[in-house]
Coordinates of C-alpha atoms in Angstrom, one line a residue:
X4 CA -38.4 -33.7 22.6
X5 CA -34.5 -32.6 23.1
X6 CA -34.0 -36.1 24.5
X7 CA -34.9 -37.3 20.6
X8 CA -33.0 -34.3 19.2
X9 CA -29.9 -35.6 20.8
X10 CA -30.7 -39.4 19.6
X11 CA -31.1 -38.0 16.0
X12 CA -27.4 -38.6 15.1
X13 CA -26.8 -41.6 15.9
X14 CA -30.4 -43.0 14.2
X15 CA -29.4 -41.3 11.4
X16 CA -26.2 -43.3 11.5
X17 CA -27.6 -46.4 12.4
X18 CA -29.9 -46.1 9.6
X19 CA -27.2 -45.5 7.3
X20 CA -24.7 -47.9 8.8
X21 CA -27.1 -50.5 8.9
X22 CA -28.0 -50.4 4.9
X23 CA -25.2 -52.1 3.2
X24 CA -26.0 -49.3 -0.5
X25 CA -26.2 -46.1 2.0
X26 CA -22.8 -47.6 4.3
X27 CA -20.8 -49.0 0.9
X28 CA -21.8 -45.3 -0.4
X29 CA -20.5 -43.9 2.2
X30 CA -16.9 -45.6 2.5
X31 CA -16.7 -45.5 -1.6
X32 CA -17.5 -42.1 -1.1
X33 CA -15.2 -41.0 1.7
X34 CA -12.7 -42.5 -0.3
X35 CA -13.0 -40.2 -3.3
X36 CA -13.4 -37.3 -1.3
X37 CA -10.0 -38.5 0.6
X38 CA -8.5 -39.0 -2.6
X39 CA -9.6 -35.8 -4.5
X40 CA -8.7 -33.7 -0.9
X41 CA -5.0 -35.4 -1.1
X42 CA -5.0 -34.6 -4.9
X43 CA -5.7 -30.7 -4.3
X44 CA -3.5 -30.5 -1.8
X45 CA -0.8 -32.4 -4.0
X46 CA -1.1 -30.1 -6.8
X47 CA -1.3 -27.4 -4.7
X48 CA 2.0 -27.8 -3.2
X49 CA 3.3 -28.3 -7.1
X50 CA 2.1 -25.7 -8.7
X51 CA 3.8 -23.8 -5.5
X52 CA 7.2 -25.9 -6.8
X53 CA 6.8 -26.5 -10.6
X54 CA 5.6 -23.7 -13.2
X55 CA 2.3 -24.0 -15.5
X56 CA 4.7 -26.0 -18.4
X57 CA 5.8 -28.5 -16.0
X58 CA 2.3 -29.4 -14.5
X59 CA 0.6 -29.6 -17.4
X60 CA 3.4 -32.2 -19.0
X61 CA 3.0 -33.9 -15.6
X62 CA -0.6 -33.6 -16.0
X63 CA -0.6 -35.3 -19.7
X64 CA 1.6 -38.4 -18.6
X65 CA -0.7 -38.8 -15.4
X66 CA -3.6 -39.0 -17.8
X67 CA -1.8 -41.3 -20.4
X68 CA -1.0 -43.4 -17.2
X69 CA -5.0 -43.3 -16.4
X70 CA -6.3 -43.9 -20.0
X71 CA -3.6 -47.2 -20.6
X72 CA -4.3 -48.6 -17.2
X73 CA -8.2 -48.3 -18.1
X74 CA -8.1 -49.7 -21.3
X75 CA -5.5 -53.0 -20.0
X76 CA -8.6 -53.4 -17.3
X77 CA -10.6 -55.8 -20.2
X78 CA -14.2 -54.7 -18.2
X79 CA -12.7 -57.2 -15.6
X80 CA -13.3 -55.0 -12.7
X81 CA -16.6 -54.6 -13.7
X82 CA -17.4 -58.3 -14.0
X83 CA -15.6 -59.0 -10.7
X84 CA -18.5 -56.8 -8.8
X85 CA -21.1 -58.2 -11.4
X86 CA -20.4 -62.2 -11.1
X87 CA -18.1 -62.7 -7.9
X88 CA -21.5 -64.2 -5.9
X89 CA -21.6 -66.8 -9.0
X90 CA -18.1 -67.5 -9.0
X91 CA -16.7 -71.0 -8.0
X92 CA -13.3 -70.2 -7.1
X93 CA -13.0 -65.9 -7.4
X94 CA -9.3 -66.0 -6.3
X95 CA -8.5 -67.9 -9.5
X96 CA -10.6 -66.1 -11.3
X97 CA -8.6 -63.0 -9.8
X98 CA -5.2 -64.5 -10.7
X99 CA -5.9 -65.1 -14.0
X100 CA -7.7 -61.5 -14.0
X101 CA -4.1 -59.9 -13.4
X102 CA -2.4 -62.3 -16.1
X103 CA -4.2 -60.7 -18.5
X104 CA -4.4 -57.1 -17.3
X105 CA -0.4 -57.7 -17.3
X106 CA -0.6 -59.0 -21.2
X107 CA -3.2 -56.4 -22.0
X108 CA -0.9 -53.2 -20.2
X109 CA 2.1 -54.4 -22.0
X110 CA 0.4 -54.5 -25.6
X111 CA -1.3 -51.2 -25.0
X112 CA 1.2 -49.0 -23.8
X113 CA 3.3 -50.2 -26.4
X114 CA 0.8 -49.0 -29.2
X115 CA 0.6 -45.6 -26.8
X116 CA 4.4 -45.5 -27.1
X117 CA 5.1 -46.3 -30.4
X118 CA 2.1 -43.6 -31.7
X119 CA 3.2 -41.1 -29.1
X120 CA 3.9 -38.4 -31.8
X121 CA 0.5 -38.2 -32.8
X122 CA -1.1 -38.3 -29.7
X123 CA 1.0 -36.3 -27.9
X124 CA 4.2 -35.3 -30.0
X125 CA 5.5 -32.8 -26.8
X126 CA 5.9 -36.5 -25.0
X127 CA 7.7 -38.3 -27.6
X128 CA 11.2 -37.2 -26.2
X129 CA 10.4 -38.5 -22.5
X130 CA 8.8 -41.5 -23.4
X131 CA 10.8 -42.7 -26.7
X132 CA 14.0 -43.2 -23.7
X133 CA 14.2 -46.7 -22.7
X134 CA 13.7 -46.4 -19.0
X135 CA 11.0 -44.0 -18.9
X136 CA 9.4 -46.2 -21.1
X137 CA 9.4 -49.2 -19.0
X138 CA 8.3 -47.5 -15.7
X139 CA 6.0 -45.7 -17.5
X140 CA 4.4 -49.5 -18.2
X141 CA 5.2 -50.5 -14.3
X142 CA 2.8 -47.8 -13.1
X143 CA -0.2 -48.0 -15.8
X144 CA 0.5 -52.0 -14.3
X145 CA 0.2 -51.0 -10.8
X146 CA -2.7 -48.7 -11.2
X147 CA -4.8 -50.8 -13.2
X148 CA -4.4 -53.7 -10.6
X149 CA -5.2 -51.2 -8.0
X150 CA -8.4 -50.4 -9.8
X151 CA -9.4 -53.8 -10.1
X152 CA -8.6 -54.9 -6.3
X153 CA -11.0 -51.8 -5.3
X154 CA -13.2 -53.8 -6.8
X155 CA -13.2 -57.0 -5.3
X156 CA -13.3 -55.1 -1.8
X157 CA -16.9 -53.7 -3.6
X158 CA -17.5 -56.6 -4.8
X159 CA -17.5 -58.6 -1.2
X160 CA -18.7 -55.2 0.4
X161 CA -16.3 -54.5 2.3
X162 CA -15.3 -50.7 0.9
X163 CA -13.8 -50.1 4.3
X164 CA -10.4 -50.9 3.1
X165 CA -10.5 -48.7 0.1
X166 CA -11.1 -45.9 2.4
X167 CA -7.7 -47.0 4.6
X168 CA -6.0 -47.3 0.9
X169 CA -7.2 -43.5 0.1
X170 CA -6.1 -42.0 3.2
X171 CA -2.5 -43.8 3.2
X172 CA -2.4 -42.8 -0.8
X173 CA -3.6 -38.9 0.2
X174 CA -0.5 -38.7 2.7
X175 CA 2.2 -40.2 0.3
X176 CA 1.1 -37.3 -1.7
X177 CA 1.8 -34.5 0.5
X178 CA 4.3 -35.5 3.0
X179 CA 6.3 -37.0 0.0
X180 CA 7.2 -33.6 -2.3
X181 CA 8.7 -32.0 1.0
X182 CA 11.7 -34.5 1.1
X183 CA 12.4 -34.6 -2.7
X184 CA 14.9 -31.9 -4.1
X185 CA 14.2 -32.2 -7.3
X186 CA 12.4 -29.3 -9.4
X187 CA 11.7 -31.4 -12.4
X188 CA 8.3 -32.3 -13.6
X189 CA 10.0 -36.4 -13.2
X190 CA 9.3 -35.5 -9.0
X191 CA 5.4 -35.4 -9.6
X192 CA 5.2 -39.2 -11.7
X193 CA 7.7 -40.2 -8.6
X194 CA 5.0 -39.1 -5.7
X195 CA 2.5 -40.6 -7.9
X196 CA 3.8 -43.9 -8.2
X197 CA 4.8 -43.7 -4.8
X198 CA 1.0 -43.1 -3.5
X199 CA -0.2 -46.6 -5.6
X200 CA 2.8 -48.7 -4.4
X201 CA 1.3 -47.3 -0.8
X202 CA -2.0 -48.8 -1.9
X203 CA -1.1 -52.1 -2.7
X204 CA 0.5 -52.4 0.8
X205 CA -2.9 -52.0 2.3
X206 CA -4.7 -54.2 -0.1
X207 CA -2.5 -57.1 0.8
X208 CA -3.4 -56.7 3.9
X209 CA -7.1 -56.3 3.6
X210 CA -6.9 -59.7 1.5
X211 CA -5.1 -61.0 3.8
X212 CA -7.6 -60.5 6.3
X213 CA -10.7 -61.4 4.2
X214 CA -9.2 -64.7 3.2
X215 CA -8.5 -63.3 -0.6
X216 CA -5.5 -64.6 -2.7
X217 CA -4.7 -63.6 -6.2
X218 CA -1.8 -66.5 -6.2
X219 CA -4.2 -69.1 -6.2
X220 CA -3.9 -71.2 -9.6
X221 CA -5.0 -69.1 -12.6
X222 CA -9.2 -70.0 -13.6
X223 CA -8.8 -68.8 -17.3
X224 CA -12.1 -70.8 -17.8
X225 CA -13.8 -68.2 -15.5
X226 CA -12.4 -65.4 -17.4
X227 CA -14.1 -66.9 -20.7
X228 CA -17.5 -67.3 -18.8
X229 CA -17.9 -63.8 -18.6
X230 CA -15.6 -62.5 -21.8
X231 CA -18.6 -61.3 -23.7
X232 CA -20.3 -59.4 -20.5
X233 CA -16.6 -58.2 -19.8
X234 CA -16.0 -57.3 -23.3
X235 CA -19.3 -55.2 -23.7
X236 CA -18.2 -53.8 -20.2
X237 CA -14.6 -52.8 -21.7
X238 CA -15.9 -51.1 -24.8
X239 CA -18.8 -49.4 -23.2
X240 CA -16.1 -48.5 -20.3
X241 CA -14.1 -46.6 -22.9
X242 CA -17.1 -44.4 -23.7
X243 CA -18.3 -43.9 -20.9
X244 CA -14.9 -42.9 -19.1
X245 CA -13.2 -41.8 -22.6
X246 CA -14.1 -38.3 -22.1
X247 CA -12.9 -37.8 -18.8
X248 CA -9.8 -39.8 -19.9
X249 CA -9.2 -37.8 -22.8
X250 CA -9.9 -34.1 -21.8
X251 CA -6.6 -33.3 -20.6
X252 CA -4.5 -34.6 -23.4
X253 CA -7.0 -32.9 -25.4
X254 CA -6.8 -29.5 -23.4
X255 CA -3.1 -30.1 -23.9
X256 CA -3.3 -30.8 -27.9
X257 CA -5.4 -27.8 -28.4
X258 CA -4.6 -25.2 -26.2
X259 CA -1.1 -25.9 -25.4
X260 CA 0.8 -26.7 -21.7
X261 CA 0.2 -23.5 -19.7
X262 CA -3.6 -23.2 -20.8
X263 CA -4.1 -26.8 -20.7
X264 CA -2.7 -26.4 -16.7
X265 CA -5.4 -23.7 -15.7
X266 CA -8.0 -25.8 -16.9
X267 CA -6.6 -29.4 -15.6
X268 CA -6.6 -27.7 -12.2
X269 CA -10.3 -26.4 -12.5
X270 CA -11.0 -30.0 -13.6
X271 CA -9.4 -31.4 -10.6
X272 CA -11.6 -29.3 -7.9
X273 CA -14.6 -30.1 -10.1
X274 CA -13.9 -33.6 -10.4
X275 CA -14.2 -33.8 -6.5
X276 CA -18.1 -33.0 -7.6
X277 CA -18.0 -35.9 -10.3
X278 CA -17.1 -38.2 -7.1
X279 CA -20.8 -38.5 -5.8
X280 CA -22.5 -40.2 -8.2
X281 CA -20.0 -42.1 -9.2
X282 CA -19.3 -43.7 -5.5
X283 CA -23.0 -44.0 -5.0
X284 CA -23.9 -45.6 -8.4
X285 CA -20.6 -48.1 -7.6
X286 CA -23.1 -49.0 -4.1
X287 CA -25.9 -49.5 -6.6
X288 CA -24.1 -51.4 -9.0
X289 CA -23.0 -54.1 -6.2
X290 CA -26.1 -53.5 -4.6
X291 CA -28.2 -54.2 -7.8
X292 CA -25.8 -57.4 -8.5
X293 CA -26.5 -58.7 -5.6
X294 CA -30.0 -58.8 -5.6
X295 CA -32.1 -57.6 -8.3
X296 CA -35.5 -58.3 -7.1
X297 CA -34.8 -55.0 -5.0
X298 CA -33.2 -52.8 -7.4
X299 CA -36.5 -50.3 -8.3
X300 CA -35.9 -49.9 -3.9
X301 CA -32.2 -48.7 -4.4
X302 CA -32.4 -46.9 -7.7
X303 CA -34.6 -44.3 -5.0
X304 CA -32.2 -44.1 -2.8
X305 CA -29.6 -43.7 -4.7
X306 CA -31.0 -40.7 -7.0
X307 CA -32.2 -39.0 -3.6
X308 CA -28.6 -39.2 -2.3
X309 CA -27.5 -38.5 -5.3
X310 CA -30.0 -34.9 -5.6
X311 CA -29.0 -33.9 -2.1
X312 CA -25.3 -34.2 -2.0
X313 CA -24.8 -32.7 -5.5
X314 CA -27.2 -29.9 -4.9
X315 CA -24.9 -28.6 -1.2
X316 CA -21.8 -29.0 -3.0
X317 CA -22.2 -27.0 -6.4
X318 CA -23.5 -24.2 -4.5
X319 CA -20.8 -24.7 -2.0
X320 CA -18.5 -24.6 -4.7
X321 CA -20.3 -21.2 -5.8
X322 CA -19.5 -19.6 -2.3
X323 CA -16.0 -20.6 -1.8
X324 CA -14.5 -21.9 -5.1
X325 CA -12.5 -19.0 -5.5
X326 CA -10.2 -19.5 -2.2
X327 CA -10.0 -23.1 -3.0
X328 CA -8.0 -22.3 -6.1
X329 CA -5.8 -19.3 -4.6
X330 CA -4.6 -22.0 -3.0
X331 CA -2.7 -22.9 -5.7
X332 CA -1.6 -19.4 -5.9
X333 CA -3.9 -15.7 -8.0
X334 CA -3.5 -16.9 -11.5
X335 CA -5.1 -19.8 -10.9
X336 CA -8.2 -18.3 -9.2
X337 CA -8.2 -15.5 -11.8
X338 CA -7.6 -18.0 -14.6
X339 CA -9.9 -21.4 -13.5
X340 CA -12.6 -19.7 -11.4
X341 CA -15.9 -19.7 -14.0
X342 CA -14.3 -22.8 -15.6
X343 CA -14.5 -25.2 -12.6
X344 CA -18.4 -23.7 -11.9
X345 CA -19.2 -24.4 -15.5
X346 CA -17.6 -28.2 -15.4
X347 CA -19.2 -28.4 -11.8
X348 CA -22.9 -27.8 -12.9
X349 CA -21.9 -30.3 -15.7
X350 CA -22.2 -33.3 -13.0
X351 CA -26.0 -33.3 -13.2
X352 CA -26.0 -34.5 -16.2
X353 CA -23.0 -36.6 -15.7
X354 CA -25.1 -37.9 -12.6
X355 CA -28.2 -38.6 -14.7
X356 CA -25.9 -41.0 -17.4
X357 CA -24.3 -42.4 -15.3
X358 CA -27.0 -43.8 -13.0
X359 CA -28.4 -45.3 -16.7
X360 CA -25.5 -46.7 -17.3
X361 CA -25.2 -48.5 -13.9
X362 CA -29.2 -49.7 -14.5
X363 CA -28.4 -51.0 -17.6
X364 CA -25.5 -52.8 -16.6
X365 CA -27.0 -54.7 -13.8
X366 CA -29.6 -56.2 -16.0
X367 CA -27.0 -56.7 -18.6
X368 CA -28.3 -54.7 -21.0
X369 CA -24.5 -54.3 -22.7
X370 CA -25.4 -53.5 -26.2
X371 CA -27.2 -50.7 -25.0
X372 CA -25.2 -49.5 -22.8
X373 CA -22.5 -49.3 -25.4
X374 CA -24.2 -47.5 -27.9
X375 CA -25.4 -45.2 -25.3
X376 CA -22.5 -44.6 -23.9
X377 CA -20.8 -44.1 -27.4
X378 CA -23.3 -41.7 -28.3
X379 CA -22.8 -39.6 -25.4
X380 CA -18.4 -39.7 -26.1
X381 CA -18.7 -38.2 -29.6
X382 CA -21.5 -35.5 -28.8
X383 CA -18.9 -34.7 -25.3
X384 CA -15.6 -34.5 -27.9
X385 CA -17.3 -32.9 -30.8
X386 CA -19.2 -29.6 -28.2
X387 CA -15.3 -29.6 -27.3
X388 CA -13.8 -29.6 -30.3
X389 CA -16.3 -27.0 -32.1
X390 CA -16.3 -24.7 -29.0
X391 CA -12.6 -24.8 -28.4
X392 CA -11.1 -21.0 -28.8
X393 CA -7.7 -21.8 -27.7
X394 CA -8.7 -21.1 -23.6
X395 CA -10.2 -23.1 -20.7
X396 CA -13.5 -21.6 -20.5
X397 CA -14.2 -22.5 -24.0
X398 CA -13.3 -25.9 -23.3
X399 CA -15.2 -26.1 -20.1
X400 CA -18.7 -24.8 -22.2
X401 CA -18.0 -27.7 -24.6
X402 CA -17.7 -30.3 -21.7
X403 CA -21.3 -28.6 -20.3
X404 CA -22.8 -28.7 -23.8
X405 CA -21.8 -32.5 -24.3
X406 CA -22.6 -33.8 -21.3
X407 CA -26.1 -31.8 -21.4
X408 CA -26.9 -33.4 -24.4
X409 CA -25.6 -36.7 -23.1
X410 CA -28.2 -37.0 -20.3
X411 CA -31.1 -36.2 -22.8
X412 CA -29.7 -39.5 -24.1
X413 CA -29.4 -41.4 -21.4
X414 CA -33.2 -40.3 -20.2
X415 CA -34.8 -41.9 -23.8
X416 CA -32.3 -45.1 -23.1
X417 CA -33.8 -45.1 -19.7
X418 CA -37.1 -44.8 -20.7
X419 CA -36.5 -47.7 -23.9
X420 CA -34.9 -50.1 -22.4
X421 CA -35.5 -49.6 -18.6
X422 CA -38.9 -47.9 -17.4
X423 CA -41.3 -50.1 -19.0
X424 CA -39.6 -53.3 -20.2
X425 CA -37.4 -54.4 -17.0
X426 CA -38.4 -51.9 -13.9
X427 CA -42.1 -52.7 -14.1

């Protein structure tokens, strides 16, 4: 009996290792964990160095970076999981992928830029100079190619290497701040960019190593194949991600800088909660595009990892959230405490839509899944919007109420379009 005790471990990781969804979950996993762990620390160590005004500017131009290099993406990094098995060539296909992300970055951060007054008049002054301007388009470029190369690594499941790209990334960000001198909000974009340049180092070498180019000759004929799936992807990926894209230009429209900081930080340590289904419906999706005849088999598993990992860390969260944010010093843990529990509990329901979502993207259901997912955007913005009295915890309640609503939604799209039509 203690003999099989002792063997438990490493069944247990055999079983898991041996399952390409559980051991893709785990490495897409451990590398949001890695990356959210690197992000508290880095924020940490600037709210230690920078006051609430300079993070939350920091904060807004980190999300305007996120939101540009989202929309430039064109649902390609979605179609690259979906259709790289039915691709002829997939490193043309992935050179003419980054073509147009380049095209689509430059025409939408000039749109961002040139409309900066209204959607963020406080940023107008940094971004309206010339050479802000243009690295400001550099890194939404780097990201969003960073975003898409994850991708292909899920795509040919191999998330192994986005796990090396996290843990390079984390350290960038906290060795980095310690040699700069600088105590202007311009040091946090510079560690930033700094962490994704870090990433692309180890992407080259992990397509080195898996015989992956992107400087093969440019398939645009691939890229028209699978416009319309990557065009229902793109819009449906603006819904779906919109709100988390959004919320902290919003928190910084409506309740100003300093506020807007207390609740991006409660945001960030409850985001780390967001990660799980997120990583594990990423497994599913590859999973589930790879072969479909199984996908009733990993929809299981992936809701039971799903329950089980969400359920240890929101009451985790409950037991020792307060010393995670005294970290970043007694205002914060006064200030972002019952906000980060609130947005925390609000990943069941994020967990619920977006394990929908994933379904009805692998059966390429699109329309659906857009409508859905727009749906579920304007109830999440409008809870915010009506709730909103000027502090975090209001905007936090509005998130809750949204994305509460939003999973009622998704369960009637599941049970549509899904339960009885397709997963019979």
């Amino acid at each position: 009996m203690l003999k099989d005790y002792k063997q438990l471990p490493m069944n247990m990781y055999r079983h898991f290792m041996h399952d390409s969804l559980y051991r893709n979950s785990i490495y897409i996993l451990l590398n949001m964990l890695i990356a959210s762990a690197a992000g508290f620390l880095f924020w940490a160590i600037n709210t230690r160095l920078f006051s609430p005004d300079q993070i939350g500017t920091a904060t807004a131009l980190i999300s305007s970076v996120i939101l540009l290099a989202s929309l430039s993406l064109l649902g390609l990094n979605n179609s690259v999981i979906r259709y790289y098995k039915e691709l002829k060539s997939p490193n043309r296909f992935m050179s003419a992928t980054l073509i147009a992300v380049l095209l689509a970055t430059i025409l939408t951060s000039a749109i961002f830029i040139n409309s900066i007054e209204f959607f963020a008049p406080d940023l107008k002054n940094t971004l309206t100079n010339p050479a802000w301007a243009i690295s400001f388009v550099v890194l939404v470029y780097i990201v969003a190619v960073n975003a898409f190369t994850d991708n292909v690594f899920i795509a040919k499941r191999v998330a192994f290497w986005i796990l090396i790209e996290s843990v390079l990334m984390g350290l960038t960000k906290i060795i980095l701040p310690f040699t700069l001198s600088s105590s202007n909000f311009v040091t946090i974009i510079f560690v930033y960019a700094c962490s994704y340049i870090a990433a692309l180092l180890v992407t080259t070498a992990g397509f080195k190593l898996n015989n992956i180019s992107v400087f093969a000759k440019p398939d645009f004929t691939s890229l028209k194949r699978v416009s319309k799936y990557s065009f229902g992807n793109y819009i449906s990926g603006i819904a779906s991600s919109g709100a988390n894209m959004f919320i902290p230009l919003v928190a910084f429209s409506l309740i100003g800088s300093t506020q807007s900081a207390f609740f991006f930080i409660a945001l960030s340590v409850a985001s780390i909660i967001f990660m799980i289904p997120s990583s594990i419906n990423k497994s599913l999706f590859a999973e589930g595009s790879h072969n479909i005849t199984e996908i009733r088999q990993h929809q299981s598993k992936s809701l039971k990892l799903i329950t089980a990992l969400l359920t240890t860390s929101i009451l985790l969260l409950i037991i020792i959230g307060r010393p995670i944010l005294s970290v970043f010093g007694s205002i914060y843990s006064e200030t972002s405490y019952i906000p980060m529990l609130i947005l925390a509990v609000s990943s069941i329901p994020i967990a619920i839509i977006s394990t929908v979502g994933t379904m009805l993207n692998i059966v390429k259901l699109i329309e659906a899944m857009v409508v859905m997912n727009f749906i579920i955007l304007g109830a999440v913005m409008s809870f915010v919007y009506i709730m909103n009295d000027g502090k975090p915890t209001s905007l936090a309640l509005g998130w809750l109420s949204g994305q509460s609503l939003g999973a009622g939604i998704a369960v009637i799209f599941y049970f549509k379009y899904l339960h009885q039509k397709v997963l019979k």
